[in-house]
């Protein structure tokens, strides 16, 4: 049975800031987005819709690859790297 | 008020992984412990209120880059740093650490207040502050969540679960702090750049008038293994009710339930 | 405003290479790296071609912390359950000074950062740069948090996403069409198992690429590199293809499906996943290389789009190191002339054009277009698989001769108008 994506992320070191480094503008999502690319391009499977149908991102497990940012044609993401001392810290890779 | 803050660089515990039940510390970076950063911040805050000088006193304990890593303390606001680095102190016990620190504090000289974190992030014995106080014959207040200078004394507040205790000790004194005391600042680039030119000394045991034999560990760690996690890997099928029944039966069979 | 001579934004291979060259020549250099250490935010497939860069900083490359010299190269075409593998183990890959090594970035970059520090540069980890400062079109320094630091020249090696340089108008924002997503698992295996499994002499390594079914027709492929005591196993998929895909599958699932294939399972059996990582990869080729230098700045490494996926060879780190080297040389020249303007720094682009970096990218100019051809990832792996499968198949019917079987396959799959067109478009790669 394949390893769950959560379990894979559990192997990585994440240093968590208090504030998210990715913010989604759901108004833009609603108005502009047609393909919901973030839902399936993210290699960490961090994007999902909540009960109200709003797009959310579990930024705590972000691998900082930027794929969602590059693929978001709607420009709905405010995406920065986490501050120094925070975010994923690879030990091998 | 001249303050000495004792800091130790520890392997960054978040970066340590466990392989075959052994912690892999190879290539794990060292950093100053979080509680020691609280102590440093407390010292910098006290200096802002009462003036004086803050010295970061760092024990290298096996970190070959301690003199580099301690610069974080200088960037956080310490005026000077002293690193005790000696091969004989690669894996010291608490008694050895306290002996070395006490000797260094004496050598530094001017010290009204000696600050520690309540424990180090690696072993967390919580002994070193008290031991140093004992060696130096100073009053000690542990687990402070607030520290202020009041005349020739230090006033601390600490939480005792059901009450708050306020204690005062005449200076010089030793205080250990808990994480609630403050939120350590993350030094900015300017502070890091300025830290480069602050005084930093590296002392060996000989500089402290100590020899290795005095600091030989009194105990030996024979084995240090991560707990073995033995999972049963049993999956239950069926409806929720069937699964619950099967689950309860399995727990009874394991002797976990129904004893 | 506090001033330093040179600021390097990003302590990856490009930035560190530049800093090493500058500090070696006595320039004042500050490297700002946002990770806990250099390599903490970096991901490689990965293999470093060392041969192209040996002449830059020759003292470094014999002591770098490599994983294994690559002695065996494999490429597998996957289609409909048939995997066809081409393999070469040449003495010349490893004789004398091996041409390439597998690497892990946390080790490699940390080591190089230490070397840079020894040369007198200040390497500041945990420091994210928030802005490139500009005045009258000239880059004058950086802002990190509330602190602004001025510099004669800023070496922009911030990585593939160009968050700072695009905002400052030095580069364009990355587009899905010109980028791939790469992600991988580092899977631990004992050295002996690795050597047995890939038939390697002790210490030697293998590089194995896969194309075809593993990306479900999307541009890209899977990769496997053997490290000392682990393998790096991952996927690269074109972002545009991934984005346009609407079958409900998600990028990360491709690797899981790949690992479950009967041909792949034995390669990873008994391994323990130790880390999971992902990174964007510039794959736009030379047409996406931005202006490389301007008043007060140069761009290097992934930020400059310097990477080349030529199907069986995948390069980026050697380009990054080379571009860092040339950036340092150009800055030193500018320093000597006291001219850090675009004109003063122009030798950077000139030397990159003279070197293998832009020459190889120029040679490969048409590859990104060729790679957009979906038949490359569907039809051809299938055709090759079908052809060889037919040659190797015996069933209960009378068998045609081998040549006839093969010819039948060639005629069916390789002699259409489309394939002739493809061959024409591929003539330059």
GROMACS .gro file of N, CA and C in nm, chain C residues 253-318:
model
  198
  605UNK      N    1   0.052   1.167  -0.679
  605UNK     CA    2   0.015   1.026  -0.690
  605UNK      C    3   0.096   0.952  -0.795
  606UNK      N    4   0.153   1.027  -0.890
  606UNK     CA    5   0.228   0.961  -0.998
  606UNK      C    6   0.341   0.877  -0.942
  607UNK      N    7   0.409   0.929  -0.841
  607UNK     CA    8   0.523   0.857  -0.785
  607UNK      C    9   0.478   0.730  -0.714
  608UNK      N   10   0.366   0.740  -0.641
  608UNK     CA   11   0.314   0.622  -0.572
  608UNK      C   12   0.278   0.514  -0.672
  609UNK      N   13   0.211   0.556  -0.780
  609UNK     CA   14   0.172   0.457  -0.882
  609UNK      C   15   0.295   0.396  -0.946
  610UNK      N   16   0.395   0.479  -0.970
  610UNK     CA   17   0.521   0.432  -1.029
  610UNK      C   18   0.586   0.327  -0.939
  611UNK      N   19   0.592   0.357  -0.810
  611UNK     CA   20   0.658   0.266  -0.715
  611UNK      C   21   0.589   0.131  -0.705
  612UNK      N   22   0.458   0.130  -0.736
  612UNK     CA   23   0.383   0.005  -0.724
  612UNK      C   24   0.395  -0.084  -0.847
  613UNK      N   25   0.457  -0.033  -0.955
  613UNK     CA   26   0.469  -0.114  -1.077
  613UNK      C   27   0.556  -0.236  -1.051
  614UNK      N   28   0.518  -0.351  -1.110
  614UNK     CA   29   0.596  -0.472  -1.083
  614UNK      C   30   0.742  -0.460  -1.126
  615UNK      N   31   0.769  -0.373  -1.224
  615UNK     CA   32   0.909  -0.358  -1.268
  615UNK      C   33   0.988  -0.269  -1.172
  616UNK      N   34   0.919  -0.185  -1.098
  616UNK     CA   35   0.987  -0.087  -1.012
  616UNK      C   36   0.994  -0.136  -0.867
  617UNK      N   37   0.892  -0.207  -0.827
  617UNK     CA   38   0.883  -0.252  -0.688
  617UNK      C   39   1.012  -0.315  -0.636
  618UNK      N   40   1.071  -0.407  -0.713
  618UNK     CA   41   1.193  -0.470  -0.659
  618UNK      C   42   1.308  -0.371  -0.641
  619UNK      N   43   1.304  -0.259  -0.712
  619UNK     CA   44   1.413  -0.161  -0.698
  619UNK      C   45   1.407  -0.090  -0.563
  620UNK      N   46   1.286  -0.076  -0.510
  620UNK     CA   47   1.273   0.001  -0.385
  620UNK      C   48   1.242  -0.090  -0.266
  621UNK      N   49   1.231  -0.221  -0.292
  621UNK     CA   50   1.192  -0.312  -0.185
  621UNK      C   51   1.286  -0.302  -0.065
  622UNK      N   52   1.227  -0.303   0.052
  622UNK     CA   53   1.307  -0.301   0.175
  622UNK      C   54   1.360  -0.165   0.212
  623UNK      N   55   1.333  -0.065   0.127
  623UNK     CA   56   1.383   0.069   0.156
  623UNK      C   57   1.292   0.144   0.252
  624UNK      N   58   1.351   0.239   0.321
  624UNK     CA   59   1.273   0.323   0.413
  624UNK      C   60   1.277   0.466   0.364
  625UNK      N   61   1.161   0.524   0.341
  625UNK     CA   62   1.158   0.662   0.297
  625UNK      C   63   1.207   0.751   0.411
  626UNK      N   64   1.303   0.838   0.381
  626UNK     CA   65   1.361   0.923   0.486
  626UNK      C   66   1.325   1.070   0.468
  627UNK      N   67   1.295   1.109   0.344
  627UNK     CA   68   1.261   1.249   0.322
  627UNK      C   69   1.180   1.263   0.193
  628UNK      N   70   1.094   1.362   0.193
  628UNK     CA   71   1.011   1.391   0.075
  628UNK      C   72   1.029   1.538   0.042
  629UNK      N   73   1.059   1.569  -0.084
  629UNK     CA   74   1.089   1.708  -0.116
  629UNK      C   75   1.037   1.741  -0.256
  630UNK      N   76   1.025   1.869  -0.284
  630UNK     CA   77   0.976   1.913  -0.414
  630UNK      C   78   1.038   2.048  -0.450
  631UNK      N   79   1.046   2.074  -0.579
  631UNK     CA   80   1.105   2.199  -0.626
  631UNK      C   81   1.058   2.225  -0.768
  632UNK      N   82   1.049   2.351  -0.805
  632UNK     CA   83   1.021   2.385  -0.944
  632UNK      C   84   1.152   2.383  -1.024
  633UNK      N   85   1.140   2.353  -1.152
  633UNK     CA   86   1.258   2.343  -1.238
  633UNK      C   87   1.237   2.431  -1.361
  634UNK      N   88   1.332   2.518  -1.391
  634UNK     CA   89   1.318   2.596  -1.515
  634UNK      C   90   1.349   2.506  -1.634
  635UNK      N   91   1.257   2.501  -1.729
  635UNK     CA   92   1.281   2.416  -1.846
  635UNK      C   93   1.251   2.491  -1.975
  636UNK      N   94   1.260   2.622  -1.967
  636UNK     CA   95   1.224   2.702  -2.085
  636UNK      C   96   1.334   2.713  -2.187
  637UNK      N   97   1.455   2.668  -2.149
  637UNK     CA   98   1.565   2.676  -2.243
  637UNK      C   99   1.614   2.818  -2.262
  638UNK      N  100   1.695   2.836  -2.363
  638UNK     CA  101   1.765   2.963  -2.380
  638UNK      C  102   1.669   3.080  -2.408
  639UNK      N  103   1.552   3.049  -2.463
  639UNK     CA  104   1.460   3.159  -2.494
  639UNK      C  105   1.406   3.223  -2.366
  640UNK      N  106   1.419   3.156  -2.254
  640UNK     CA  107   1.369   3.211  -2.128
  640UNK      C  108   1.479   3.267  -2.038
  641UNK      N  109   1.601   3.272  -2.091
  641UNK     CA  110   1.709   3.332  -2.013
  641UNK      C  111   1.690   3.484  -2.015
  642UNK      N  112   1.684   3.547  -1.897
  642UNK     CA  113   1.659   3.691  -1.893
  642UNK      C  114   1.786   3.769  -1.924
  643UNK      N  115   1.775   3.899  -1.922
  643UNK     CA  116   1.893   3.986  -1.927
  643UNK      C  117   1.979   3.947  -1.808
  644UNK      N  118   2.106   3.916  -1.833
  644UNK     CA  119   2.186   3.855  -1.728
  644UNK      C  120   2.253   3.955  -1.635
  645UNK      N  121   2.266   4.077  -1.681
  645UNK     CA  122   2.328   4.177  -1.595
  645UNK      C  123   2.272   4.314  -1.628
  646UNK      N  124   2.272   4.401  -1.529
  646UNK     CA  125   2.228   4.538  -1.551
  646UNK      C  126   2.298   4.627  -1.451
  647UNK      N  127   2.252   4.749  -1.438
  647UNK     CA  128   2.319   4.841  -1.345
  647UNK      C  129   2.311   4.787  -1.202
  648UNK      N  130   2.425   4.748  -1.150
  648UNK     CA  131   2.432   4.707  -1.010
  648UNK      C  132   2.390   4.565  -0.980
  649UNK      N  133   2.368   4.484  -1.082
  649UNK     CA  134   2.327   4.346  -1.053
  649UNK      C  135   2.368   4.249  -1.162
  650UNK      N  136   2.377   4.123  -1.122
  650UNK     CA  137   2.383   4.012  -1.218
  650UNK      C  138   2.288   3.904  -1.166
  651UNK      N  139   2.235   3.822  -1.256
  651UNK     CA  140   2.153   3.710  -1.213
  651UNK      C  141   2.223   3.580  -1.251
  652UNK      N  142   2.208   3.478  -1.164
  652UNK     CA  143   2.280   3.353  -1.186
  652UNK      C  144   2.194   3.233  -1.149
  653UNK      N  145   2.237   3.117  -1.195
  653UNK     CA  146   2.172   2.991  -1.157
  653UNK      C  147   2.031   2.978  -1.210
  654UNK      N  148   1.944   2.916  -1.131
  654UNK     CA  149   1.805   2.894  -1.172
  654UNK      C  150   1.733   3.025  -1.201
  655UNK      N  151   1.768   3.130  -1.127
  655UNK     CA  152   1.703   3.260  -1.152
  655UNK      C  153   1.725   3.301  -1.297
  656UNK      N  154   1.841   3.269  -1.351
  656UNK     CA  155   1.873   3.303  -1.489
  656UNK      C  156   1.821   3.196  -1.586
  657UNK      N  157   1.749   3.099  -1.533
  657UNK     CA  158   1.691   2.995  -1.620
  657UNK      C  159   1.795   2.900  -1.677
  658UNK      N  160   1.910   2.889  -1.608
  658UNK     CA  161   2.019   2.809  -1.663
  658UNK      C  162   2.004   2.662  -1.625
  659UNK      N  163   1.921   2.592  -1.697
  659UNK     CA  164   1.913   2.448  -1.677
  659UNK      C  165   1.875   2.386  -1.809
  660UNK      N  166   1.905   2.258  -1.823
  660UNK     CA  167   1.888   2.194  -1.952
  660UNK      C  168   1.846   2.049  -1.934
  661UNK      N  169   1.722   2.022  -1.973
  661UNK     CA  170   1.674   1.885  -1.971
  661UNK      C  171   1.681   1.833  -2.114
  662UNK      N  172   1.784   1.753  -2.142
  662UNK     CA  173   1.800   1.698  -2.276
  662UNK      C  174   1.760   1.551  -2.278
  663UNK      N  175   1.654   1.519  -2.210
  663UNK     CA  176   1.596   1.384  -2.203
  663UNK      C  177   1.684   1.284  -2.128
  664UNK      N  178   1.806   1.258  -2.176
  664UNK     CA  179   1.887   1.160  -2.104
  664UNK      C  180   1.992   1.226  -2.015
  665UNK      N  181   2.020   1.352  -2.041
  665UNK     CA  182   2.109   1.425  -1.950
  665UNK      C  183   2.031   1.544  -1.896
  666UNK      N  184   2.037   1.562  -1.768
  666UNK     CA  185   1.964   1.670  -1.703
  666UNK      C  186   2.065   1.753  -1.626
  667UNK      N  187   2.077   1.879  -1.662
  667UNK     CA  188   2.182   1.962  -1.602
  667UNK      C  189   2.124   2.089  -1.543
  668UNK      N  190   2.186   2.138  -1.440
  668UNK     CA  191   2.144   2.262  -1.379
  668UNK      C  192   2.249   2.307  -1.278
  669UNK      N  193   2.291   2.213  -1.195
  669UNK     CA  194   2.387   2.250  -1.090
  669UNK      C  195   2.522   2.291  -1.148
  670UNK      N  196   2.566   2.223  -1.254
  670UNK     CA  197   2.694   2.263  -1.314
  670UNK      C  198   2.681   2.401  -1.378
   0.00000   0.00000   0.00000
